[in-house]
Amino acid sequence: MLGDLRHRIILQKKVSTINPNGFMVEAWENIKTVWAAVSNLRGREFYAAAQVQAENTVKFTIRYTKDIDTHMQIIFNDKPYNIIAIDNIDYKNRFMEIRAQEVGGSD
């Protein structure tokens, strides 16, 4: 498993700030950069995703990290992915599987 964690991904969260003109603006802020195993959906998972037009869904497997939620996004290969689901594999707090869909990817 550890040998498969060969891709760098960036976890981001949305933050609100006030610009110099006094307007509220939202932007994505980098929280953490981690190593990940990345795979496309296959078989039954792929067909289930295709039924809801979510073909550009990817699985990221990372070491367990606290404070990740579905309001965050992932940057992988310079593309943003919205986090759909997070699974603490076997509840062992060792690895997490994150399903994410490419932003604007299912046109």
Short mmCIF file of C-alpha atoms in Angstrom, two decimals:
data_model
loop_
_atom_site.label_atom_id
_atom_site.label_comp_id
_atom_site.label_asym_id
_atom_site.label_seq_id
_atom_site.Cartn_x
_atom_site.Cartn_y
_atom_site.Cartn_z
CA MET A 1 0.00 0.00 0.00
CA LEU A 2 2.68 2.52 0.96
CA GLY A 3 4.50 2.03 -2.35
CA ASP A 4 1.35 3.07 -4.20
CA LEU A 5 1.31 6.50 -2.50
CA ARG A 6 3.36 8.13 -5.26
CA HIS A 7 1.23 11.10 -6.36
CA ARG A 8 1.28 14.51 -4.66
CA ILE A 9 -2.13 16.04 -3.97
CA ILE A 10 -3.10 19.25 -2.22
CA LEU A 11 -6.03 19.42 0.18
CA GLN A 12 -7.79 22.79 0.16
CA LYS A 13 -10.60 24.46 2.08
CA LYS A 14 -12.67 27.49 1.17
CA VAL A 15 -12.03 30.61 3.24
CA SER A 16 -13.79 33.95 3.26
CA THR A 17 -11.86 37.20 3.47
CA ILE A 18 -12.58 40.86 2.94
CA ASN A 19 -10.77 42.49 0.02
CA PRO A 20 -9.34 46.05 0.13
CA ASN A 21 -12.64 47.40 -1.25
CA GLY A 22 -14.56 45.94 1.71
CA PHE A 23 -16.23 43.09 -0.21
CA MET A 24 -16.39 39.50 1.04
CA VAL A 25 -14.51 37.15 -1.30
CA GLU A 26 -14.11 33.38 -1.10
CA ALA A 27 -10.94 31.59 -2.13
CA TRP A 28 -9.41 28.14 -1.78
CA GLU A 29 -6.58 27.90 0.74
CA ASN A 30 -4.00 25.09 0.75
CA ILE A 31 -4.24 23.09 3.98
CA LYS A 32 -1.96 20.13 3.44
CA THR A 33 0.07 18.42 0.71
CA VAL A 34 0.13 14.62 0.98
CA TRP A 35 1.18 11.52 -0.94
CA ALA A 36 -1.68 9.54 -2.48
CA ALA A 37 -2.50 6.48 -4.54
CA VAL A 38 -4.84 7.54 -7.35
CA SER A 39 -7.17 5.27 -9.31
CA ASN A 40 -10.14 5.57 -11.60
CA LEU A 41 -13.40 3.84 -10.80
CA ARG A 42 -13.70 0.39 -12.37
CA GLY A 43 -16.40 -2.17 -12.87
CA ARG A 44 -19.53 -1.76 -10.77
CA GLU A 45 -18.31 1.54 -9.25
CA PHE A 46 -17.81 3.04 -12.71
CA TYR A 47 -21.25 2.04 -13.96
CA ALA A 48 -22.93 3.33 -10.79
CA ALA A 49 -21.15 6.67 -11.25
CA ALA A 50 -22.09 6.80 -14.94
CA GLN A 51 -25.77 6.51 -14.03
CA VAL A 52 -25.56 9.83 -12.19
CA GLN A 53 -23.24 11.47 -14.76
CA ALA A 54 -20.24 11.32 -12.42
CA GLU A 55 -17.83 9.61 -14.82
CA ASN A 56 -14.89 11.81 -13.80
CA THR A 57 -14.83 10.43 -10.27
CA VAL A 58 -11.44 9.39 -8.89
CA LYS A 59 -10.38 7.49 -5.75
CA PHE A 60 -7.52 8.93 -3.71
CA THR A 61 -6.00 6.76 -0.98
CA ILE A 62 -3.92 8.63 1.60
CA ARG A 63 -2.58 8.06 5.08
CA TYR A 64 -5.16 8.85 7.73
CA THR A 65 -5.48 12.57 8.36
CA LYS A 66 -7.85 14.34 10.74
CA ASP A 67 -10.05 17.28 9.78
CA ILE A 68 -10.84 16.35 6.18
CA ASP A 69 -14.45 16.83 5.14
CA THR A 70 -16.66 16.98 2.06
CA HIS A 71 -16.54 20.79 1.99
CA MET A 72 -12.92 20.59 0.87
CA GLN A 73 -11.35 19.97 -2.51
CA ILE A 74 -8.26 18.25 -3.88
CA ILE A 75 -5.81 19.56 -6.45
CA PHE A 76 -4.32 16.74 -8.54
CA ASN A 77 -2.40 17.31 -11.78
CA ASP A 78 -3.37 21.00 -11.60
CA LYS A 79 -7.09 20.11 -11.67
CA PRO A 80 -9.57 20.66 -8.81
CA TYR A 81 -11.70 17.76 -7.51
CA ASN A 82 -14.67 18.18 -5.15
CA ILE A 83 -14.65 15.64 -2.33
CA ILE A 84 -17.77 13.46 -2.47
CA ALA A 85 -17.10 10.82 0.20
CA ILE A 86 -14.43 9.90 2.75
CA ASP A 87 -13.85 6.40 4.13
CA ASN A 88 -11.58 5.62 7.08
CA ILE A 89 -10.59 2.17 5.78
CA ASP A 90 -11.62 -0.51 8.28
CA TYR A 91 -11.78 2.20 11.01
CA LYS A 92 -8.08 1.61 11.72
CA ASN A 93 -6.98 5.27 11.35
CA ARG A 94 -4.20 4.16 9.00
CA PHE A 95 -5.51 4.95 5.51
CA MET A 96 -8.41 6.92 4.04
CA GLU A 97 -10.12 6.49 0.70
CA ILE A 98 -11.47 9.74 -0.72
CA ARG A 99 -13.83 9.81 -3.69
CA ALA A 100 -13.74 13.06 -5.58
CA GLN A 101 -15.21 14.37 -8.81
CA GLU A 102 -13.31 16.64 -11.18
CA VAL A 103 -14.76 20.14 -11.11
CA GLY A 104 -16.44 20.81 -14.44
CA GLY A 105 -15.38 17.34 -15.56
CA SER A 106 -18.77 15.82 -16.38
CA ASP A 107 -19.92 18.14 -19.17
#
